[in-house]
């Protein structure tokens, strides 16, 4: 991965721009930086980037908010794999292609 991203922690917060269509906003730096938004729709709109399952919307926002920690865990695993292999097989070799 190249390029920088907004440092964590990121936070998923519930917002209500429209009463019938709640959203989850992912922010960083105490809410000062907008990262992403997941929006729920009861079906009034067709097409577009709207979710019809409010639980899925919450899960997606929490997953996005966890991205900095997930990246850190993957980088730690890669560093570990670089320093120790099992039977000569590097676990991450397949992902480096």
Backbone as XML, in Angstrom:
<?xml version="1.0"?>
<chain id="A" units="angstrom">
  <residue number="1" name="UNK">
    <atom name="N" x="0.843" y="-1.170" z="0.000"/>
    <atom name="CA" x="0.000" y="0.000" z="0.000"/>
    <atom name="C" x="0.891" y="1.237" z="0.000"/>
  </residue>
  <residue number="2" name="UNK">
    <atom name="N" x="0.580" y="2.139" z="-0.875"/>
    <atom name="CA" x="1.356" y="3.363" z="-0.907"/>
    <atom name="C" x="0.456" y="4.533" z="-0.526"/>
  </residue>
  <residue number="3" name="UNK">
    <atom name="N" x="1.081" y="5.610" z="-0.155"/>
    <atom name="CA" x="0.321" y="6.782" z="0.236"/>
    <atom name="C" x="-0.020" y="6.760" z="1.714"/>
  </residue>
  <residue number="4" name="UNK">
    <atom name="N" x="-0.351" y="7.905" z="2.203"/>
    <atom name="CA" x="-0.677" y="8.029" z="3.613"/>
    <atom name="C" x="-2.190" y="8.060" z="3.793"/>
  </residue>
  <residue number="5" name="UNK">
    <atom name="N" x="-2.601" y="7.699" z="4.975"/>
    <atom name="CA" x="-4.012" y="7.817" z="5.318"/>
    <atom name="C" x="-4.110" y="8.632" z="6.600"/>
  </residue>
  <residue number="6" name="UNK">
    <atom name="N" x="-5.292" y="9.064" z="6.914"/>
    <atom name="CA" x="-5.500" y="9.808" z="8.148"/>
    <atom name="C" x="-5.218" y="8.887" z="9.324"/>
  </residue>
  <residue number="7" name="UNK">
    <atom name="N" x="-4.331" y="9.281" z="10.221"/>
    <atom name="CA" x="-4.013" y="8.418" z="11.361"/>
    <atom name="C" x="-5.235" y="8.155" z="12.237"/>
  </residue>
  <residue number="8" name="UNK">
    <atom name="N" x="-5.252" y="6.980" z="12.862"/>
    <atom name="CA" x="-6.320" y="6.620" z="13.785"/>
    <atom name="C" x="-6.097" y="7.273" z="15.134"/>
  </residue>
  <residue number="9" name="UNK">
    <atom name="N" x="-6.994" y="7.074" z="16.047"/>
    <atom name="CA" x="-8.152" y="6.210" z="15.891"/>
    <atom name="C" x="-9.261" y="6.888" z="15.096"/>
  </residue>
  <residue number="10" name="UNK">
    <atom name="N" x="-10.045" y="6.049" z="14.427"/>
    <atom name="CA" x="-11.244" y="6.503" z="13.730"/>
    <atom name="C" x="-12.438" y="6.101" z="14.574"/>
  </residue>
  <residue number="11" name="UNK">
    <atom name="N" x="-13.518" y="6.841" z="14.446"/>
    <atom name="CA" x="-14.704" y="6.581" z="15.249"/>
    <atom name="C" x="-15.947" y="6.581" z="14.364"/>
  </residue>
  <residue number="12" name="UNK">
    <atom name="N" x="-16.821" y="5.608" z="14.577"/>
    <atom name="CA" x="-18.105" y="5.557" z="13.884"/>
    <atom name="C" x="-19.155" y="6.163" z="14.806"/>
  </residue>
  <residue number="13" name="UNK">
    <atom name="N" x="-19.824" y="7.201" z="14.328"/>
    <atom name="CA" x="-20.843" y="7.871" z="15.134"/>
    <atom name="C" x="-22.161" y="7.918" z="14.370"/>
  </residue>
  <residue number="14" name="UNK">
    <atom name="N" x="-23.233" y="7.782" z="15.095"/>
    <atom name="CA" x="-24.564" y="7.807" z="14.498"/>
    <atom name="C" x="-24.980" y="9.255" z="14.263"/>
  </residue>
  <residue number="15" name="UNK">
    <atom name="N" x="-25.496" y="9.526" z="13.083"/>
    <atom name="CA" x="-26.011" y="10.864" z="12.775"/>
    <atom name="C" x="-27.400" y="10.712" z="12.176"/>
  </residue>
  <residue number="16" name="UNK">
    <atom name="N" x="-28.177" y="11.756" z="12.258"/>
    <atom name="CA" x="-29.530" y="11.731" z="11.702"/>
    <atom name="C" x="-29.752" y="12.984" z="10.880"/>
  </residue>
  <residue number="17" name="UNK">
    <atom name="N" x="-29.269" y="12.942" z="9.641"/>
    <atom name="CA" x="-29.508" y="14.069" z="8.748"/>
    <atom name="C" x="-30.971" y="14.098" z="8.329"/>
  </residue>
  <residue number="18" name="UNK">
    <atom name="N" x="-31.548" y="12.905" z="8.167"/>
    <atom name="CA" x="-32.954" y="12.754" z="7.829"/>
    <atom name="C" x="-33.544" y="11.785" z="8.847"/>
  </residue>
  <residue number="19" name="UNK">
    <atom name="N" x="-34.659" y="12.117" z="9.442"/>
    <atom name="CA" x="-35.221" y="11.301" z="10.517"/>
    <atom name="C" x="-35.462" y="9.868" z="10.072"/>
  </residue>
  <residue number="20" name="UNK">
    <atom name="N" x="-35.960" y="9.653" z="8.869"/>
    <atom name="CA" x="-36.268" y="8.299" z="8.402"/>
    <atom name="C" x="-35.052" y="7.546" z="7.879"/>
  </residue>
  <residue number="21" name="UNK">
    <atom name="N" x="-33.965" y="8.226" z="7.656"/>
    <atom name="CA" x="-32.789" y="7.600" z="7.063"/>
    <atom name="C" x="-31.536" y="7.910" z="7.883"/>
  </residue>
  <residue number="22" name="UNK">
    <atom name="N" x="-31.331" y="7.166" z="8.984"/>
    <atom name="CA" x="-30.137" y="7.412" z="9.797"/>
    <atom name="C" x="-28.870" y="7.052" z="9.040"/>
  </residue>
  <residue number="23" name="UNK">
    <atom name="N" x="-27.778" y="7.625" z="9.474"/>
    <atom name="CA" x="-26.478" y="7.371" z="8.868"/>
    <atom name="C" x="-25.445" y="7.150" z="9.965"/>
  </residue>
  <residue number="24" name="UNK">
    <atom name="N" x="-24.347" y="6.539" z="9.580"/>
    <atom name="CA" x="-23.182" y="6.419" z="10.453"/>
    <atom name="C" x="-22.049" y="7.153" z="9.747"/>
  </residue>
  <residue number="25" name="UNK">
    <atom name="N" x="-21.424" y="8.055" z="10.460"/>
    <atom name="CA" x="-20.299" y="8.802" z="9.904"/>
    <atom name="C" x="-19.024" y="8.332" z="10.591"/>
  </residue>
  <residue number="26" name="UNK">
    <atom name="N" x="-17.979" y="8.113" z="9.806"/>
    <atom name="CA" x="-16.680" y="7.727" z="10.345"/>
    <atom name="C" x="-15.790" y="8.961" z="10.299"/>
  </residue>
  <residue number="27" name="UNK">
    <atom name="N" x="-15.248" y="9.311" z="11.465"/>
    <atom name="CA" x="-14.424" y="10.510" z="11.571"/>
    <atom name="C" x="-13.110" y="10.190" z="12.284"/>
  </residue>
  <residue number="28" name="UNK">
    <atom name="N" x="-12.193" y="11.111" z="12.184"/>
    <atom name="CA" x="-10.908" y="11.011" z="12.874"/>
    <atom name="C" x="-10.624" y="12.344" z="13.543"/>
  </residue>
  <residue number="29" name="UNK">
    <atom name="N" x="-9.611" y="12.351" z="14.383"/>
    <atom name="CA" x="-9.163" y="13.567" z="15.068"/>
    <atom name="C" x="-10.307" y="14.253" z="15.813"/>
  </residue>
  <residue number="30" name="UNK">
    <atom name="N" x="-11.040" y="13.420" z="16.590"/>
    <atom name="CA" x="-12.121" y="13.964" z="17.409"/>
    <atom name="C" x="-13.278" y="14.527" z="16.620"/>
  </residue>
  <residue number="31" name="UNK">
    <atom name="N" x="-13.488" y="14.016" z="15.427"/>
    <atom name="CA" x="-14.584" y="14.488" z="14.591"/>
    <atom name="C" x="-14.197" y="15.583" z="13.622"/>
  </residue>
  <residue number="32" name="UNK">
    <atom name="N" x="-12.952" y="16.030" z="13.671"/>
    <atom name="CA" x="-12.518" y="17.135" z="12.815"/>
    <atom name="C" x="-12.281" y="16.706" z="11.369"/>
  </residue>
  <residue number="33" name="UNK">
    <atom name="N" x="-12.056" y="15.401" z="11.132"/>
    <atom name="CA" x="-11.776" y="14.917" z="9.780"/>
    <atom name="C" x="-12.831" y="13.881" z="9.391"/>
  </residue>
  <residue number="34" name="UNK">
    <atom name="N" x="-13.524" y="14.125" z="8.282"/>
    <atom name="CA" x="-14.516" y="13.189" z="7.748"/>
    <atom name="C" x="-13.786" y="12.099" z="6.971"/>
  </residue>
  <residue number="35" name="UNK">
    <atom name="N" x="-14.088" y="10.813" z="7.268"/>
    <atom name="CA" x="-13.453" y="9.703" z="6.582"/>
    <atom name="C" x="-14.440" y="9.023" z="5.631"/>
  </residue>
  <residue number="36" name="UNK">
    <atom name="N" x="-15.643" y="8.676" z="6.124"/>
    <atom name="CA" x="-16.630" y="7.958" z="5.303"/>
    <atom name="C" x="-18.005" y="8.087" z="5.942"/>
  </residue>
  <residue number="37" name="UNK">
    <atom name="N" x="-19.014" y="7.656" z="5.181"/>
    <atom name="CA" x="-20.369" y="7.651" z="5.716"/>
    <atom name="C" x="-21.128" y="6.471" z="5.129"/>
  </residue>
  <residue number="38" name="UNK">
    <atom name="N" x="-21.887" y="5.769" z="5.979"/>
    <atom name="CA" x="-22.785" y="4.699" z="5.551"/>
    <atom name="C" x="-24.199" y="5.190" z="5.814"/>
  </residue>
  <residue number="39" name="UNK">
    <atom name="N" x="-25.078" y="5.041" z="4.833"/>
    <atom name="CA" x="-26.427" y="5.588" z="4.930"/>
    <atom name="C" x="-27.469" y="4.495" z="4.762"/>
  </residue>
  <residue number="40" name="UNK">
    <atom name="N" x="-28.486" y="4.513" z="5.618"/>
    <atom name="CA" x="-29.601" y="3.573" z="5.586"/>
    <atom name="C" x="-30.764" y="4.211" z="4.846"/>
  </residue>
  <residue number="41" name="UNK">
    <atom name="N" x="-31.525" y="3.400" z="4.123"/>
    <atom name="CA" x="-32.699" y="3.901" z="3.414"/>
    <atom name="C" x="-33.805" y="2.862" z="3.538"/>
  </residue>
  <residue number="42" name="UNK">
    <atom name="N" x="-34.991" y="3.293" z="3.895"/>
    <atom name="CA" x="-36.132" y="2.386" z="4.022"/>
    <atom name="C" x="-36.618" y="1.881" z="2.674"/>
  </residue>
  <residue number="43" name="UNK">
    <atom name="N" x="-36.031" y="2.307" z="1.598"/>
    <atom name="CA" x="-36.443" y="1.854" z="0.276"/>
    <atom name="C" x="-37.086" y="2.936" z="-0.556"/>
  </residue>
  <residue number="44" name="UNK">
    <atom name="N" x="-37.125" y="4.147" z="-0.044"/>
    <atom name="CA" x="-37.732" y="5.237" z="-0.798"/>
    <atom name="C" x="-36.930" y="5.559" z="-2.051"/>
  </residue>
  <residue number="45" name="UNK">
    <atom name="N" x="-35.615" y="5.394" z="-1.953"/>
    <atom name="CA" x="-34.755" y="5.652" z="-3.108"/>
    <atom name="C" x="-34.461" y="4.332" z="-3.801"/>
  </residue>
  <residue number="46" name="UNK">
    <atom name="N" x="-34.251" y="4.397" z="-5.077"/>
    <atom name="CA" x="-33.826" y="3.205" z="-5.804"/>
    <atom name="C" x="-32.465" y="3.474" z="-6.386"/>
  </residue>
  <residue number="47" name="UNK">
    <atom name="N" x="-31.600" y="2.491" z="-6.315"/>
    <atom name="CA" x="-30.236" y="2.681" z="-6.781"/>
    <atom name="C" x="-29.473" y="3.520" z="-5.782"/>
  </residue>
  <residue number="48" name="UNK">
    <atom name="N" x="-28.263" y="3.853" z="-6.125"/>
    <atom name="CA" x="-27.455" y="4.687" z="-5.251"/>
    <atom name="C" x="-26.783" y="3.898" z="-4.140"/>
  </residue>
  <residue number="49" name="UNK">
    <atom name="N" x="-25.943" y="4.547" z="-3.401"/>
    <atom name="CA" x="-25.127" y="3.876" z="-2.381"/>
    <atom name="C" x="-25.814" y="3.807" z="-1.020"/>
  </residue>
  <residue number="50" name="UNK">
    <atom name="N" x="-27.062" y="3.325" z="-0.984"/>
    <atom name="CA" x="-27.800" y="3.277" z="0.265"/>
    <atom name="C" x="-28.041" y="1.833" z="0.679"/>
  </residue>
  <residue number="51" name="UNK">
    <atom name="N" x="-27.938" y="1.553" z="1.977"/>
    <atom name="CA" x="-28.150" y="0.217" z="2.507"/>
    <atom name="C" x="-29.582" y="0.074" z="2.994"/>
  </residue>
  <residue number="52" name="UNK">
    <atom name="N" x="-30.182" y="-1.100" z="2.782"/>
    <atom name="CA" x="-31.554" y="-1.332" z="3.225"/>
    <atom name="C" x="-31.607" y="-2.093" z="4.540"/>
  </residue>
  <residue number="53" name="UNK">
    <atom name="N" x="-30.460" y="-2.395" z="5.145"/>
    <atom name="CA" x="-30.395" y="-3.100" z="6.425"/>
    <atom name="C" x="-29.614" y="-2.240" z="7.409"/>
  </residue>
  <residue number="54" name="UNK">
    <atom name="N" x="-30.302" y="-1.731" z="8.427"/>
    <atom name="CA" x="-29.662" y="-0.818" z="9.369"/>
    <atom name="C" x="-28.522" y="-1.501" z="10.126"/>
  </residue>
  <residue number="55" name="UNK">
    <atom name="N" x="-28.641" y="-2.795" z="10.413"/>
    <atom name="CA" x="-27.563" y="-3.516" z="11.087"/>
    <atom name="C" x="-26.327" y="-3.619" z="10.205"/>
  </residue>
  <residue number="56" name="UNK">
    <atom name="N" x="-26.536" y="-3.804" z="8.906"/>
    <atom name="CA" x="-25.412" y="-3.837" z="7.966"/>
    <atom name="C" x="-24.732" y="-2.473" z="7.896"/>
  </residue>
  <residue number="57" name="UNK">
    <atom name="N" x="-25.537" y="-1.423" z="7.929"/>
    <atom name="CA" x="-24.973" y="-0.071" z="7.920"/>
    <atom name="C" x="-24.074" y="0.135" z="9.138"/>
  </residue>
  <residue number="58" name="UNK">
    <atom name="N" x="-24.555" y="-0.251" z="10.324"/>
    <atom name="CA" x="-23.751" y="-0.112" z="11.541"/>
    <atom name="C" x="-22.474" y="-0.931" z="11.447"/>
  </residue>
  <residue number="59" name="UNK">
    <atom name="N" x="-22.583" y="-2.179" z="10.975"/>
    <atom name="CA" x="-21.408" y="-3.055" z="10.865"/>
    <atom name="C" x="-20.392" y="-2.489" z="9.879"/>
  </residue>
  <residue number="60" name="UNK">
    <atom name="N" x="-20.854" y="-1.977" z="8.751"/>
    <atom name="CA" x="-19.940" y="-1.398" z="7.761"/>
    <atom name="C" x="-19.199" y="-0.194" z="8.337"/>
  </residue>
  <residue number="61" name="UNK">
    <atom name="N" x="-19.912" y="0.656" z="9.037"/>
    <atom name="CA" x="-19.274" y="1.843" z="9.622"/>
    <atom name="C" x="-18.236" y="1.437" z="10.661"/>
  </residue>
  <residue number="62" name="UNK">
    <atom name="N" x="-18.560" y="0.438" z="11.497"/>
    <atom name="CA" x="-17.589" y="-0.008" z="12.506"/>
    <atom name="C" x="-16.372" y="-0.650" z="11.848"/>
  </residue>
  <residue number="63" name="UNK">
    <atom name="N" x="-16.581" y="-1.396" z="10.757"/>
    <atom name="CA" x="-15.458" y="-2.006" z="10.042"/>
    <atom name="C" x="-14.553" y="-0.934" z="9.440"/>
  </residue>
  <residue number="64" name="UNK">
    <atom name="N" x="-15.137" y="0.072" z="8.826"/>
    <atom name="CA" x="-14.345" y="1.167" z="8.264"/>
    <atom name="C" x="-13.572" y="1.875" z="9.381"/>
  </residue>
  <residue number="65" name="UNK">
    <atom name="N" x="-14.230" y="2.111" z="10.518"/>
    <atom name="CA" x="-13.572" y="2.801" z="11.632"/>
    <atom name="C" x="-12.407" y="1.993" z="12.190"/>
  </residue>
  <residue number="66" name="UNK">
    <atom name="N" x="-12.455" y="0.678" z="12.042"/>
    <atom name="CA" x="-11.380" y="-0.185" z="12.548"/>
    <atom name="C" x="-10.194" y="-0.271" z="11.592"/>
  </residue>
  <residue number="67" name="UNK">
    <atom name="N" x="-10.282" y="0.329" z="10.426"/>
    <atom name="CA" x="-9.243" y="0.195" z="9.399"/>
    <atom name="C" x="-7.831" y="0.515" z="9.885"/>
  </residue>
  <residue number="68" name="UNK">
    <atom name="N" x="-7.592" y="1.596" z="10.614"/>
    <atom name="CA" x="-6.214" y="1.850" z="11.062"/>
    <atom name="C" x="-5.656" y="0.732" z="11.949"/>
  </residue>
  <residue number="69" name="UNK">
    <atom name="N" x="-6.483" y="0.193" z="12.850"/>
    <atom name="CA" x="-6.030" y="-0.895" z="13.708"/>
    <atom name="C" x="-5.819" y="-2.183" z="12.908"/>
  </residue>
  <residue number="70" name="UNK">
    <atom name="N" x="-6.692" y="-2.437" z="11.933"/>
    <atom name="CA" x="-6.529" y="-3.618" z="11.082"/>
    <atom name="C" x="-5.247" y="-3.521" z="10.260"/>
  </residue>
  <residue number="71" name="UNK">
    <atom name="N" x="-4.966" y="-2.336" z="9.721"/>
    <atom name="CA" x="-3.737" y="-2.126" z="8.962"/>
    <atom name="C" x="-2.522" y="-2.365" z="9.850"/>
  </residue>
  <residue number="72" name="UNK">
    <atom name="N" x="-2.556" y="-1.855" z="11.061"/>
    <atom name="CA" x="-1.444" y="-2.041" z="11.992"/>
    <atom name="C" x="-1.228" y="-3.528" z="12.294"/>
  </residue>
  <residue number="73" name="UNK">
    <atom name="N" x="-2.319" y="-4.274" z="12.459"/>
    <atom name="CA" x="-2.207" y="-5.714" z="12.735"/>
    <atom name="C" x="-1.602" y="-6.460" z="11.546"/>
  </residue>
  <residue number="74" name="UNK">
    <atom name="N" x="-2.018" y="-6.116" z="10.333"/>
    <atom name="CA" x="-1.466" y="-6.765" z="9.136"/>
    <atom name="C" x="0.015" y="-6.432" z="8.994"/>
  </residue>
  <residue number="75" name="UNK">
    <atom name="N" x="0.374" y="-5.173" z="9.228"/>
    <atom name="CA" x="1.786" y="-4.787" z="9.132"/>
    <atom name="C" x="2.622" y="-5.522" z="10.177"/>
  </residue>
  <residue number="76" name="UNK">
    <atom name="N" x="2.092" y="-5.714" z="11.379"/>
    <atom name="CA" x="2.809" y="-6.458" z="12.417"/>
    <atom name="C" x="2.973" y="-7.918" z="12.009"/>
  </residue>
  <residue number="77" name="UNK">
    <atom name="N" x="1.937" y="-8.498" z="11.406"/>
    <atom name="CA" x="2.019" y="-9.884" z="10.954"/>
    <atom name="C" x="3.057" y="-10.036" z="9.851"/>
  </residue>
  <residue number="78" name="UNK">
    <atom name="N" x="3.069" y="-9.090" z="8.909"/>
    <atom name="CA" x="4.051" y="-9.143" z="7.827"/>
    <atom name="C" x="5.464" y="-9.022" z="8.390"/>
  </residue>
  <residue number="79" name="UNK">
    <atom name="N" x="5.656" y="-8.115" z="9.349"/>
    <atom name="CA" x="6.978" y="-7.965" z="9.969"/>
    <atom name="C" x="7.372" y="-9.245" z="10.686"/>
  </residue>
  <residue number="80" name="UNK">
    <atom name="N" x="6.444" y="-9.883" z="11.367"/>
    <atom name="CA" x="6.723" y="-11.149" z="12.045"/>
    <atom name="C" x="7.072" y="-12.223" z="11.021"/>
  </residue>
  <residue number="81" name="UNK">
    <atom name="N" x="6.289" y="-12.294" z="9.953"/>
    <atom name="CA" x="6.522" y="-13.308" z="8.926"/>
    <atom name="C" x="7.866" y="-13.109" z="8.244"/>
  </residue>
  <residue number="82" name="UNK">
    <atom name="N" x="8.295" y="-11.863" z="8.085"/>
    <atom name="CA" x="9.592" y="-11.585" z="7.481"/>
    <atom name="C" x="10.745" y="-12.072" z="8.360"/>
  </residue>
  <residue number="83" name="UNK">
    <atom name="N" x="10.514" y="-12.086" z="9.675"/>
    <atom name="CA" x="11.590" y="-12.467" z="10.577"/>
    <atom name="C" x="11.549" y="-13.937" z="10.978"/>
  </residue>
  <residue number="84" name="UNK">
    <atom name="N" x="10.430" y="-14.604" z="10.777"/>
    <atom name="CA" x="10.327" y="-16.022" z="11.165"/>
    <atom name="C" x="9.404" y="-16.735" z="10.185"/>
  </residue>
  <residue number="85" name="UNK">
    <atom name="N" x="9.899" y="-17.792" z="9.582"/>
    <atom name="CA" x="9.063" y="-18.563" z="8.675"/>
    <atom name="C" x="8.862" y="-19.960" z="9.251"/>
  </residue>
  <residue number="86" name="UNK">
    <atom name="N" x="7.802" y="-20.598" z="8.804"/>
    <atom name="CA" x="7.488" y="-21.948" z="9.272"/>
    <atom name="C" x="7.822" y="-22.920" z="8.152"/>
  </residue>
  <residue number="87" name="UNK">
    <atom name="N" x="8.802" y="-23.792" z="8.398"/>
    <atom name="CA" x="9.233" y="-24.775" z="7.402"/>
    <atom name="C" x="9.634" y="-24.111" z="6.092"/>
  </residue>
  <residue number="88" name="UNK">
    <atom name="N" x="10.209" y="-22.923" z="6.174"/>
    <atom name="CA" x="10.691" y="-22.237" z="4.983"/>
    <atom name="C" x="9.597" y="-21.580" z="4.160"/>
  </residue>
  <residue number="89" name="UNK">
    <atom name="N" x="8.343" y="-21.630" z="4.595"/>
    <atom name="CA" x="7.238" y="-21.031" z="3.848"/>
    <atom name="C" x="6.871" y="-19.697" z="4.472"/>
  </residue>
  <residue number="90" name="UNK">
    <atom name="N" x="6.933" y="-18.659" z="3.699"/>
    <atom name="CA" x="6.528" y="-17.345" z="4.198"/>
    <atom name="C" x="5.035" y="-17.177" z="3.978"/>
  </residue>
  <residue number="91" name="UNK">
    <atom name="N" x="4.317" y="-16.958" z="5.066"/>
    <atom name="CA" x="2.858" y="-16.876" z="4.985"/>
    <atom name="C" x="2.378" y="-15.791" z="4.039"/>
  </residue>
  <residue number="92" name="UNK">
    <atom name="N" x="3.055" y="-14.676" z="3.974"/>
    <atom name="CA" x="2.567" y="-13.558" z="3.176"/>
    <atom name="C" x="3.109" y="-13.573" z="1.747"/>
  </residue>
  <residue number="93" name="UNK">
    <atom name="N" x="3.884" y="-14.548" z="1.380"/>
    <atom name="CA" x="4.485" y="-14.577" z="0.035"/>
    <atom name="C" x="3.413" y="-14.522" z="-1.042"/>
  </residue>
  <residue number="94" name="UNK">
    <atom name="N" x="2.293" y="-15.167" z="-0.823"/>
    <atom name="CA" x="1.232" y="-15.187" z="-1.827"/>
    <atom name="C" x="0.617" y="-13.803" z="-2.032"/>
  </residue>
  <residue number="95" name="UNK">
    <atom name="N" x="0.637" y="-12.966" z="-1.003"/>
    <atom name="CA" x="-0.005" y="-11.661" z="-1.068"/>
    <atom name="C" x="0.921" y="-10.560" z="-1.576"/>
  </residue>
  <residue number="96" name="UNK">
    <atom name="N" x="2.161" y="-10.870" z="-1.748"/>
    <atom name="CA" x="3.129" y="-9.858" z="-2.193"/>
    <atom name="C" x="3.258" y="-9.807" z="-3.713"/>
  </residue>
  <residue number="97" name="UNK">
    <atom name="N" x="2.577" y="-10.660" z="-4.403"/>
    <atom name="CA" x="2.698" y="-10.722" z="-5.876"/>
    <atom name="C" x="1.975" y="-9.582" z="-6.543"/>
  </residue>
</chain>
